[in-house]
Amino acid sequence: TQLLEQSPQFLSIQEGENLTVYCNSSSVFSSLQWYRQEPGEGPVLLVTVVTGGEVKKLKRLTFQFGDARKDSSLHITAAQPGDTGLYLCAGARFSGNTGKLIFGQGTTLQVKP
Amino acid sequence: SQTIHQWPATLVQPVGSPLSLECTVEGTSNPNLYWYRQAAGRGLQLLFYSVGIGQISSEVPQNLSASRPQDRQFILSSKKLLLSDSGFYLCAWSLQAFEQYFGPGTRLTVT
């Protein structure tokens, strides 16, 4: 079974603080996605990283894909209450001509004003 | 632009009753389609995926089935619901498999 371990599972911080969420696996993925989900809604794709060592920035969010394409991190600078939500990482694996995503268990982030 | 719809948004059903959840995608052709179930505040478990009309792959043995009668329609069904079928069901589509776009979800409560 291919697993993606996310840490921490829960994070409660004050507005303005920085934080990092980690996503680790023993398996290599062809790409890795980060999603953000609000209660009662579907996940929304934030970013896709494909190349080992790749770094992508989305405003205050920085995403990094590990050199070996087994792990990833999400760093948020100066968190805001609007960043509150469930953050999910998902690794892509292909079987034949079909790709599937393996999801981590998620990190629940609460940013207090 | 592409959009994905799911209905109903919420559903309360008694144990032993049938189930039919529908997902439709607009604005794209021949997408890959996926059904996931999510426990509260947790990750997603892939239930079924489809690469074309009538082509269904099951990931987990369970009380559910899926069908794809049209290119952009994906249906999740059950003949007799169990309490353990309660959860948040999400439909997703993709063209390149690794970038999936999710619908708004259906909250199912089996009583």
Coordinates of N, CA and C in Angstrom, one line a residue:
Chain A
T1 N 0.9 -1.2 0.0 CA 0.0 0.0 0.0 C 0.9 1.2 0.0
Q2 N 0.6 2.1 -0.9 CA 1.3 3.4 -1.0 C 0.7 4.4 0.0
L3 N 1.5 4.9 0.9 CA 0.9 5.8 1.8 C 1.6 7.2 1.7
L4 N 0.8 8.2 1.9 CA 1.3 9.6 2.1 C 1.0 10.0 3.5
E5 N 2.1 10.3 4.2 CA 1.9 10.7 5.6 C 2.0 12.2 5.7
Q6 N 1.0 12.8 6.2 CA 1.0 14.3 6.4 C 1.2 14.6 7.9
S7 N 1.9 15.7 8.1 CA 2.1 16.1 9.5 C 2.3 17.7 9.5
P8 N 1.8 18.3 10.5 CA 1.0 17.7 11.6 C -0.5 17.5 11.1
Q9 N -1.2 16.7 11.9 CA -2.6 16.5 11.5 C -3.5 17.7 11.8
F10 N -3.1 18.4 12.9 CA -3.8 19.6 13.3 C -2.9 20.7 13.7
L11 N -3.2 21.9 13.3 CA -2.4 23.1 13.6 C -3.3 24.3 13.9
S12 N -3.1 24.9 15.1 CA -3.8 26.1 15.4 C -2.8 27.2 15.7
I13 N -2.8 28.3 15.0 CA -1.9 29.3 15.1 C -2.5 30.7 15.1
Q14 N -1.8 31.7 15.5 CA -2.3 33.1 15.5 C -2.0 33.7 14.1
E15 N -2.8 34.6 13.8 CA -2.6 35.4 12.5 C -1.2 36.0 12.5
G16 N -0.6 35.9 11.4 CA 0.7 36.5 11.2 C 1.9 35.5 11.4
E17 N 1.6 34.3 12.0 CA 2.6 33.3 12.2 C 2.9 32.6 10.9
N18 N 4.1 31.9 10.8 CA 4.4 31.1 9.7 C 4.2 29.6 10.1
L19 N 4.0 28.8 9.1 CA 3.8 27.4 9.3 C 4.3 26.5 8.1
T20 N 4.6 25.3 8.4 CA 5.0 24.3 7.4 C 4.2 23.0 7.6
V21 N 3.7 22.5 6.5 CA 3.0 21.2 6.5 C 3.9 20.3 5.6
Y22 N 4.0 19.0 6.1 CA 4.9 18.1 5.4 C 4.0 16.9 4.9
C23 N 4.5 16.4 3.8 CA 3.9 15.2 3.2 C 5.0 14.3 2.7
N24 N 5.0 13.1 3.3 CA 6.1 12.2 3.2 C 5.7 10.8 2.7
S25 N 6.5 10.1 1.9 CA 6.2 8.8 1.4 C 7.4 8.0 1.2
S26 N 7.3 6.7 1.2 CA 8.5 5.9 0.8 C 8.4 5.6 -0.7
S27 N 7.4 6.0 -1.4 CA 7.2 5.8 -2.8 C 7.5 7.0 -3.6
V28 N 7.9 6.8 -4.8 CA 8.1 7.9 -5.8 C 6.9 8.2 -6.5
F29 N 6.6 9.4 -6.7 CA 5.4 9.9 -7.4 C 5.8 10.6 -8.7
S30 N 5.0 10.5 -9.7 CA 5.3 11.2 -10.9 C 4.9 12.7 -10.8
S31 N 4.0 13.0 -9.9 CA 3.7 14.4 -9.6 C 3.0 14.4 -8.2
L32 N 2.9 15.6 -7.7 CA 2.3 15.7 -6.4 C 1.4 17.0 -6.4
Q33 N 0.2 16.9 -5.9 CA -0.7 18.0 -5.8 C -1.0 18.4 -4.4
W34 N -1.3 19.7 -4.2 CA -1.8 20.2 -2.9 C -3.2 20.8 -3.2
Y35 N -4.1 20.4 -2.3 CA -5.5 20.9 -2.3 C -5.8 21.5 -1.0
R36 N -6.8 22.5 -1.1 CA -7.3 23.1 0.1 C -8.8 22.9 0.1
Q37 N -9.4 22.5 1.2 CA -10.8 22.2 1.3 C -11.4 22.9 2.5
E38 N -12.6 23.5 2.2 CA -13.3 24.1 3.3 C -14.5 23.2 3.7
P39 N -15.0 23.3 4.9 CA -16.0 22.4 5.4 C -17.2 22.3 4.4
G40 N -17.7 21.1 4.1 CA -18.8 21.0 3.2 C -18.6 21.2 1.8
E41 N -17.4 21.4 1.4 CA -17.1 21.7 0.0 C -16.1 20.7 -0.6
G42 N -15.9 20.7 -1.9 CA -14.9 19.8 -2.5 C -13.6 20.4 -2.4
P43 N -12.5 19.6 -2.5 CA -11.1 20.2 -2.5 C -10.9 21.0 -3.7
V44 N -10.1 22.1 -3.5 CA -9.7 22.9 -4.6 C -8.2 22.8 -4.9
L45 N -7.8 22.5 -6.1 CA -6.4 22.4 -6.4 C -5.6 23.7 -6.3
L46 N -4.5 23.6 -5.5 CA -3.7 24.8 -5.3 C -2.5 24.8 -6.3
V47 N -1.8 23.6 -6.3 CA -0.6 23.6 -7.2 C -0.3 22.1 -7.5
T48 N 0.4 22.0 -8.6 CA 1.0 20.7 -9.0 C 2.5 20.8 -9.1
V49 N 3.3 20.0 -8.5 CA 4.7 19.9 -8.7 C 5.1 18.6 -9.4
V50 N 6.0 18.7 -10.3 CA 6.4 17.6 -11.1 C 7.8 17.2 -11.1
T51 N 8.7 18.2 -11.0 CA 10.1 17.9 -11.1 C 10.7 17.9 -9.7
G52 N 11.6 16.9 -9.5 CA 12.3 16.8 -8.2 C 13.0 18.1 -7.9
G53 N 12.9 18.6 -6.6 CA 13.5 19.8 -6.2 C 12.7 21.1 -6.6
E54 N 11.6 20.9 -7.3 CA 10.9 22.1 -7.8 C 10.3 22.9 -6.6
V55 N 10.3 24.2 -6.8 CA 9.7 25.1 -5.8 C 8.7 26.0 -6.6
K56 N 7.5 26.1 -6.0 CA 6.5 26.9 -6.6 C 5.9 27.9 -5.6
K57 N 5.7 29.1 -5.9 CA 5.1 30.1 -5.0 C 3.8 30.5 -5.5
L58 N 2.8 30.6 -4.6 CA 1.5 31.1 -4.8 C 1.2 32.1 -3.7
K59 N 1.5 33.4 -4.0 CA 1.3 34.5 -3.0 C 2.1 34.1 -1.8
R60 N 1.5 33.9 -0.6 CA 2.2 33.6 0.6 C 2.5 32.1 0.8
L61 N 2.1 31.3 -0.2 CA 2.3 29.9 -0.1 C 3.5 29.4 -0.9
T62 N 4.3 28.6 -0.3 CA 5.5 28.1 -1.1 C 5.4 26.6 -1.0
F63 N 5.5 25.9 -2.1 CA 5.4 24.5 -2.3 C 6.7 24.0 -2.8
Q64 N 7.2 22.9 -2.2 CA 8.4 22.3 -2.6 C 8.3 20.8 -2.8
F65 N 8.8 20.2 -3.9 CA 8.8 18.8 -4.2 C 10.2 18.3 -3.9
G66 N 10.3 17.2 -3.1 CA 11.6 16.7 -2.8 C 12.5 16.2 -4.0
D67 N 13.8 16.2 -3.8 CA 14.6 15.8 -4.9 C 14.3 14.4 -5.5
A68 N 14.0 13.5 -4.6 CA 13.7 12.2 -4.9 C 12.2 12.0 -5.3
R69 N 11.4 13.0 -5.3 CA 10.0 13.0 -5.6 C 9.2 12.0 -4.7
K70 N 9.6 12.0 -3.4 CA 8.9 11.2 -2.4 C 8.2 12.0 -1.4
D71 N 8.6 13.3 -1.3 CA 8.0 14.1 -0.2 C 7.8 15.6 -0.7
S72 N 7.0 16.3 0.0 CA 6.7 17.6 -0.4 C 6.4 18.4 0.9
S73 N 6.5 19.8 0.8 CA 6.2 20.6 1.9 C 5.4 21.8 1.4
L74 N 4.6 22.4 2.3 CA 3.8 23.6 2.0 C 4.1 24.5 3.2
H75 N 4.6 25.7 2.8 CA 5.0 26.7 3.8 C 4.1 27.9 3.6
I76 N 3.5 28.4 4.6 CA 2.6 29.6 4.6 C 3.3 30.7 5.4
T77 N 3.5 31.8 4.8 CA 4.1 33.0 5.5 C 3.0 33.9 5.9
A78 N 3.1 34.4 7.1 CA 2.1 35.4 7.7 C 0.7 34.9 7.5
A79 N 0.4 33.8 8.1 CA -0.9 33.2 7.9 C -2.1 34.1 8.3
Q80 N -3.2 34.0 7.6 CA -4.4 34.8 7.8 C -5.5 33.9 8.1
P81 N -6.6 34.4 8.7 CA -7.8 33.6 9.0 C -8.4 33.0 7.8
G82 N -8.2 33.6 6.6 CA -8.7 33.0 5.4 C -8.0 31.8 4.9
D83 N -6.8 31.5 5.5 CA -6.1 30.3 5.2 C -6.6 29.1 5.9
T84 N -7.5 29.3 6.9 CA -8.1 28.2 7.6 C -8.7 27.2 6.7
G85 N -8.5 25.9 7.0 CA -9.1 24.9 6.1 C -8.3 23.5 6.3
L86 N -8.7 22.6 5.5 CA -8.0 21.3 5.4 C -7.1 21.2 4.2
Y87 N -5.9 21.0 4.5 CA -4.9 20.9 3.4 C -4.5 19.5 3.1
L88 N -4.7 19.1 1.8 CA -4.4 17.7 1.4 C -3.3 17.6 0.4
C89 N -2.4 16.7 0.6 CA -1.5 16.4 -0.5 C -1.9 15.1 -1.2
A90 N -1.6 15.0 -2.4 CA -1.9 13.8 -3.2 C -0.8 13.5 -4.2
G91 N -0.4 12.3 -4.2 CA 0.6 11.9 -5.1 C 0.0 11.1 -6.3
A92 N 0.6 11.3 -7.5 CA 0.0 10.6 -8.7 C 0.9 9.4 -9.0
R93 N 0.2 8.3 -9.2 CA 0.8 7.1 -9.7 C 0.1 6.6 -10.9
F94 N 0.8 6.0 -11.9 CA 0.1 5.5 -13.1 C 0.2 4.0 -13.2
S95 N -0.9 3.4 -13.6 CA -1.0 2.0 -13.9 C -1.5 1.8 -15.3
G96 N -0.7 1.4 -16.2 CA -1.1 1.3 -17.6 C -1.3 2.7 -18.1
N97 N -2.5 3.0 -18.6 CA -2.8 4.3 -19.1 C -3.7 5.1 -18.2
T98 N -3.8 4.6 -16.9 CA -4.7 5.3 -16.0 C -3.9 5.8 -14.8
G99 N -4.2 7.0 -14.4 CA -3.5 7.6 -13.3 C -4.4 7.7 -12.1
K100 N -3.9 7.5 -10.9 CA -4.7 7.6 -9.7 C -3.9 8.5 -8.7
L101 N -4.7 9.2 -7.9 CA -4.1 10.0 -6.8 C -4.2 9.2 -5.5
I102 N -3.1 9.2 -4.8 CA -3.0 8.7 -3.4 C -3.0 9.9 -2.5
F103 N -4.0 10.0 -1.6 CA -4.2 11.2 -0.8 C -3.6 11.0 0.6
G104 N -3.0 12.0 1.2 CA -2.6 12.0 2.6 C -3.9 12.2 3.4
Q105 N -3.7 12.1 4.7 CA -4.9 12.2 5.6 C -5.3 13.6 5.9
G106 N -4.5 14.6 5.5 CA -4.9 16.0 5.6 C -4.3 16.6 6.9
T107 N -4.2 17.9 6.8 CA -3.8 18.8 7.9 C -4.8 19.8 8.1
T108 N -5.4 19.9 9.2 CA -6.5 20.9 9.5 C -5.8 22.1 10.1
L109 N -5.9 23.2 9.4 CA -5.3 24.4 9.9 C -6.3 25.4 10.4
Q110 N -6.1 25.9 11.6 CA -6.9 27.0 12.1 C -6.1 28.2 12.4
V111 N -6.4 29.3 11.8 CA -5.7 30.6 12.0 C -6.6 31.5 12.7
K112 N -6.2 31.9 14.0 CA -7.0 32.7 14.8 C -6.6 34.2 14.6
P113 N -7.7 35.0 14.5 CA -7.4 36.5 14.3 C -6.8 37.1 15.6
Chain B
S1 N -15.4 27.2 -19.9 CA -14.7 26.6 -18.8 C -15.5 25.3 -18.3
Q2 N -14.7 24.5 -17.6 CA -15.3 23.2 -17.2 C -16.0 23.4 -15.8
T3 N -17.1 22.7 -15.6 CA -17.8 22.7 -14.3 C -18.2 21.3 -14.0
I4 N -18.4 21.0 -12.8 CA -18.8 19.7 -12.3 C -19.9 19.8 -11.3
H5 N -20.9 19.0 -11.5 CA -22.1 19.1 -10.6 C -22.3 17.8 -9.9
Q6 N -22.8 17.9 -8.7 CA -23.2 16.7 -8.0 C -24.6 16.9 -7.4
W7 N -25.4 15.9 -7.3 CA -26.6 16.0 -6.6 C -27.1 14.6 -6.2
P8 N -27.8 14.6 -5.1 CA -28.2 15.8 -4.3 C -27.0 16.3 -3.4
A9 N -27.2 17.5 -2.8 CA -26.1 18.0 -2.0 C -26.1 17.3 -0.6
T10 N -27.3 17.0 -0.1 CA -27.4 16.2 1.1 C -28.5 15.1 1.0
L11 N -28.3 14.1 1.7 CA -29.2 13.0 1.6 C -29.3 12.2 2.9
V12 N -30.5 11.9 3.4 CA -30.6 11.1 4.6 C -31.5 9.9 4.2
Q13 N -30.9 8.7 4.4 CA -31.6 7.5 3.9 C -31.6 6.5 5.0
P14 N -32.6 5.6 5.1 CA -32.6 4.6 6.1 C -31.8 3.4 5.7
V15 N -31.3 2.6 6.6 CA -30.5 1.4 6.3 C -31.4 0.5 5.5
G16 N -30.8 -0.1 4.5 CA -31.5 -1.0 3.6 C -32.1 -0.4 2.4
S17 N -32.1 0.9 2.3 CA -32.7 1.6 1.2 C -31.7 1.7 0.0
P18 N -32.2 2.0 -1.2 CA -31.2 2.1 -2.3 C -30.7 3.5 -2.4
L19 N -29.6 3.6 -3.2 CA -28.9 4.9 -3.3 C -28.6 5.2 -4.8
S20 N -28.7 6.5 -5.1 CA -28.2 6.9 -6.4 C -27.7 8.3 -6.3
L21 N -26.4 8.5 -6.5 CA -25.8 9.8 -6.5 C -25.3 10.1 -8.0
E22 N -25.5 11.3 -8.4 CA -25.2 11.6 -9.8 C -24.1 12.7 -9.9
C23 N -23.3 12.6 -10.9 CA -22.2 13.5 -11.1 C -22.2 13.8 -12.6
T24 N -22.2 15.1 -13.0 CA -22.1 15.4 -14.4 C -21.0 16.5 -14.6
V25 N -20.3 16.4 -15.7 CA -19.3 17.4 -16.0 C -19.6 18.1 -17.3
E26 N -19.4 19.4 -17.3 CA -19.6 20.2 -18.5 C -18.3 20.8 -19.0
G27 N -18.3 21.1 -20.3 CA -17.2 21.8 -20.9 C -15.9 21.0 -21.2
T28 N -16.0 19.7 -21.2 CA -14.9 18.9 -21.6 C -15.4 17.6 -22.2
S29 N -14.5 16.9 -22.9 CA -14.9 15.6 -23.5 C -14.0 14.5 -23.0
N30 N -14.6 13.3 -22.9 CA -13.8 12.1 -22.5 C -12.9 12.3 -21.3
P31 N -13.5 12.8 -20.2 CA -12.7 13.0 -19.0 C -12.6 11.6 -18.3
N32 N -11.5 11.5 -17.5 CA -11.5 10.5 -16.5 C -12.4 10.9 -15.3
L33 N -13.2 10.0 -14.8 CA -14.1 10.3 -13.7 C -13.8 9.5 -12.5
Y34 N -14.0 10.1 -11.3 CA -13.6 9.4 -10.1 C -14.7 9.6 -9.0
W35 N -15.0 8.6 -8.2 CA -15.8 8.7 -7.0 C -14.9 8.5 -5.8
Y36 N -14.9 9.4 -4.8 CA -14.2 9.3 -3.6 C -15.2 9.4 -2.4
R37 N -14.8 8.8 -1.3 CA -15.5 9.0 0.0 C -14.5 9.6 1.0
Q38 N -15.0 10.5 1.8 CA -14.2 11.2 2.8 C -14.8 11.1 4.2
A39 N -14.1 10.7 5.1 CA -14.5 10.8 6.5 C -14.2 12.2 7.0
A40 N -14.9 12.6 8.0 CA -14.9 14.0 8.5 C -13.5 14.4 8.8
G41 N -13.0 15.5 8.1 CA -11.7 16.1 8.3 C -10.6 15.3 7.9
R42 N -10.8 14.3 7.1 CA -9.7 13.4 6.7 C -9.5 13.3 5.2
G43 N -8.6 12.4 4.8 CA -8.2 12.3 3.4 C -9.3 11.6 2.6
L44 N -9.1 11.4 1.3 CA -10.0 10.9 0.4 C -9.7 9.4 0.1
Q45 N -10.7 8.6 0.1 CA -10.6 7.2 -0.3 C -11.2 7.0 -1.7
L46 N -10.4 6.6 -2.6 CA -10.9 6.3 -4.0 C -11.7 5.1 -4.0
L47 N -13.0 5.3 -4.5 CA -13.9 4.2 -4.6 C -13.9 3.5 -6.0
F48 N -14.1 4.4 -7.0 CA -14.3 3.9 -8.4 C -13.6 5.0 -9.3
Y49 N -13.1 4.5 -10.5 CA -12.8 5.5 -11.5 C -13.1 4.9 -12.9
S50 N -13.2 5.8 -13.8 CA -13.7 5.4 -15.2 C -12.9 6.2 -16.2
V51 N -12.4 5.5 -17.2 CA -11.7 6.2 -18.3 C -12.6 6.3 -19.5
G52 N -13.8 5.8 -19.5 CA -14.7 5.9 -20.7 C -16.0 5.3 -20.4
I53 N -17.0 5.5 -21.3 CA -18.3 5.0 -21.2 C -18.3 3.5 -20.9
G54 N -19.0 3.1 -19.9 CA -19.1 1.7 -19.5 C -17.9 1.1 -18.9
Q55 N -16.8 1.8 -18.8 CA -15.6 1.3 -18.2 C -15.4 1.8 -16.7
I56 N -15.6 0.8 -15.8 CA -15.5 1.1 -14.4 C -14.5 0.2 -13.7
S57 N -13.6 0.9 -12.9 CA -12.7 0.1 -12.1 C -13.0 0.4 -10.6
S58 N -13.0 -0.7 -9.9 CA -13.4 -0.6 -8.4 C -12.1 -0.7 -7.6
E59 N -11.9 0.2 -6.7 CA -10.7 0.2 -5.9 C -10.9 -0.6 -4.6
V60 N -12.1 -0.6 -4.0 CA -12.3 -1.1 -2.7 C -13.6 -2.0 -2.7
P61 N -13.5 -3.3 -2.3 CA -14.7 -4.1 -2.2 C -15.7 -3.5 -1.2
Q62 N -16.9 -3.3 -1.6 CA -17.9 -2.6 -0.8 C -19.3 -2.9 -1.2
N63 N -20.2 -2.1 -0.6 CA -21.6 -2.2 -0.9 C -22.0 -1.3 -2.0
L64 N -21.1 -0.7 -2.7 CA -21.5 0.3 -3.7 C -21.1 -0.2 -5.1
S65 N -21.7 0.5 -6.1 CA -21.3 0.2 -7.5 C -21.4 1.5 -8.2
A66 N -20.7 1.6 -9.4 CA -20.7 2.8 -10.2 C -21.0 2.5 -11.6
S67 N -21.6 3.5 -12.3 CA -21.8 3.3 -13.7 C -21.6 4.6 -14.5
R68 N -21.3 4.5 -15.8 CA -21.0 5.6 -16.6 C -21.8 5.5 -17.9
P69 N -23.1 5.9 -17.8 CA -23.9 5.7 -19.0 C -23.7 6.6 -20.2
Q70 N -23.1 7.8 -19.8 CA -22.7 8.8 -20.9 C -21.3 9.3 -20.6
D71 N -20.8 10.0 -21.6 CA -19.4 10.4 -21.5 C -19.1 11.3 -20.3
R72 N -20.1 12.1 -19.9 CA -19.8 13.1 -18.9 C -20.8 12.9 -17.7
Q73 N -21.2 11.6 -17.5 CA -22.1 11.3 -16.4 C -21.6 10.1 -15.6
F74 N -21.5 10.2 -14.3 CA -21.0 9.2 -13.5 C -22.0 9.0 -12.3
I75 N -22.4 7.8 -12.1 CA -23.4 7.5 -11.1 C -22.9 6.5 -10.0
L76 N -23.1 6.8 -8.8 CA -22.8 5.9 -7.7 C -24.0 5.4 -7.1
S77 N -24.1 4.0 -6.9 CA -25.3 3.4 -6.5 C -25.1 2.4 -5.4
S78 N -26.2 2.0 -4.8 CA -26.2 0.9 -3.9 C -27.6 0.3 -3.9
K79 N -27.7 -1.0 -3.7 CA -29.0 -1.6 -3.6 C -29.6 -1.6 -2.2
K80 N -28.7 -1.7 -1.2 CA -29.1 -1.6 0.2 C -28.0 -0.9 1.0
L81 N -28.4 0.2 1.5 CA -27.4 1.0 2.3 C -27.1 0.4 3.6
L82 N -25.8 0.5 4.0 CA -25.4 0.2 5.4 C -25.1 1.4 6.2
L83 N -25.1 1.3 7.5 CA -24.7 2.5 8.3 C -23.3 3.0 8.0
S84 N -22.4 2.1 7.6 CA -21.0 2.4 7.3 C -20.9 3.1 6.0
D85 N -22.0 3.2 5.2 CA -21.9 4.0 3.9 C -22.0 5.5 4.2
S86 N -22.4 5.9 5.4 CA -22.4 7.3 5.6 C -21.1 8.0 5.4
G87 N -21.2 9.2 4.8 CA -19.9 9.9 4.6 C -20.1 11.1 3.6
F88 N -19.0 11.7 3.2 CA -19.1 12.8 2.2 C -18.5 12.2 0.9
Y89 N -19.3 12.2 -0.1 CA -19.0 11.6 -1.4 C -18.6 12.7 -2.4
L90 N -17.5 12.5 -3.0 CA -17.0 13.5 -3.9 C -16.7 12.9 -5.3
C91 N -17.1 13.6 -6.3 CA -16.9 13.2 -7.7 C -15.8 14.1 -8.2
A92 N -14.9 13.6 -9.1 CA -13.8 14.4 -9.6 C -13.6 14.0 -11.1
W93 N -13.1 15.0 -11.9 CA -12.7 14.7 -13.2 C -11.3 15.1 -13.5
S94 N -10.7 14.5 -14.5 CA -9.4 14.9 -15.0 C -9.2 14.6 -16.4
L95 N -8.3 15.3 -17.0 CA -7.8 14.9 -18.4 C -6.5 14.2 -18.4
Q96 N -5.6 14.7 -17.4 CA -4.3 14.1 -17.4 C -4.1 13.3 -16.2
A97 N -5.2 12.9 -15.5 CA -5.1 12.0 -14.4 C -4.6 12.6 -13.1
F98 N -3.5 13.4 -13.2 CA -2.9 13.8 -11.9 C -3.4 15.1 -11.5
E99 N -4.1 15.9 -12.3 CA -4.8 17.1 -11.8 C -6.3 16.9 -11.9
Q100 N -6.8 16.7 -10.7 CA -8.2 16.3 -10.6 C -9.0 17.5 -10.0
Y101 N -10.2 17.7 -10.5 CA -11.1 18.8 -10.1 C -12.4 18.2 -9.6
F102 N -12.7 18.7 -8.4 CA -13.7 18.1 -7.6 C -15.0 18.8 -7.7
G103 N -16.1 18.1 -7.5 CA -17.4 18.6 -7.4 C -17.7 19.1 -6.0
P104 N -18.9 19.6 -5.7 CA -19.2 20.2 -4.4 C -19.5 19.1 -3.3
G105 N -19.7 17.9 -3.7 CA -19.9 16.8 -2.8 C -21.3 16.5 -2.4
T106 N -21.6 15.3 -1.9 CA -22.9 14.9 -1.4 C -22.7 14.4 0.0
R107 N -23.4 15.0 1.0 CA -23.3 14.5 2.4 C -24.4 13.4 2.6
L108 N -24.0 12.2 2.8 CA -24.9 11.1 2.9 C -24.9 10.6 4.4
T109 N -26.1 10.6 5.0 CA -26.3 10.1 6.3 C -27.3 8.9 6.2
V110 N -26.8 7.7 6.7 CA -27.6 6.5 6.7 C -28.1 6.3 8.1
T111 N -29.4 6.3 8.4 CA -29.9 6.2 9.7 C -30.5 4.8 10.0

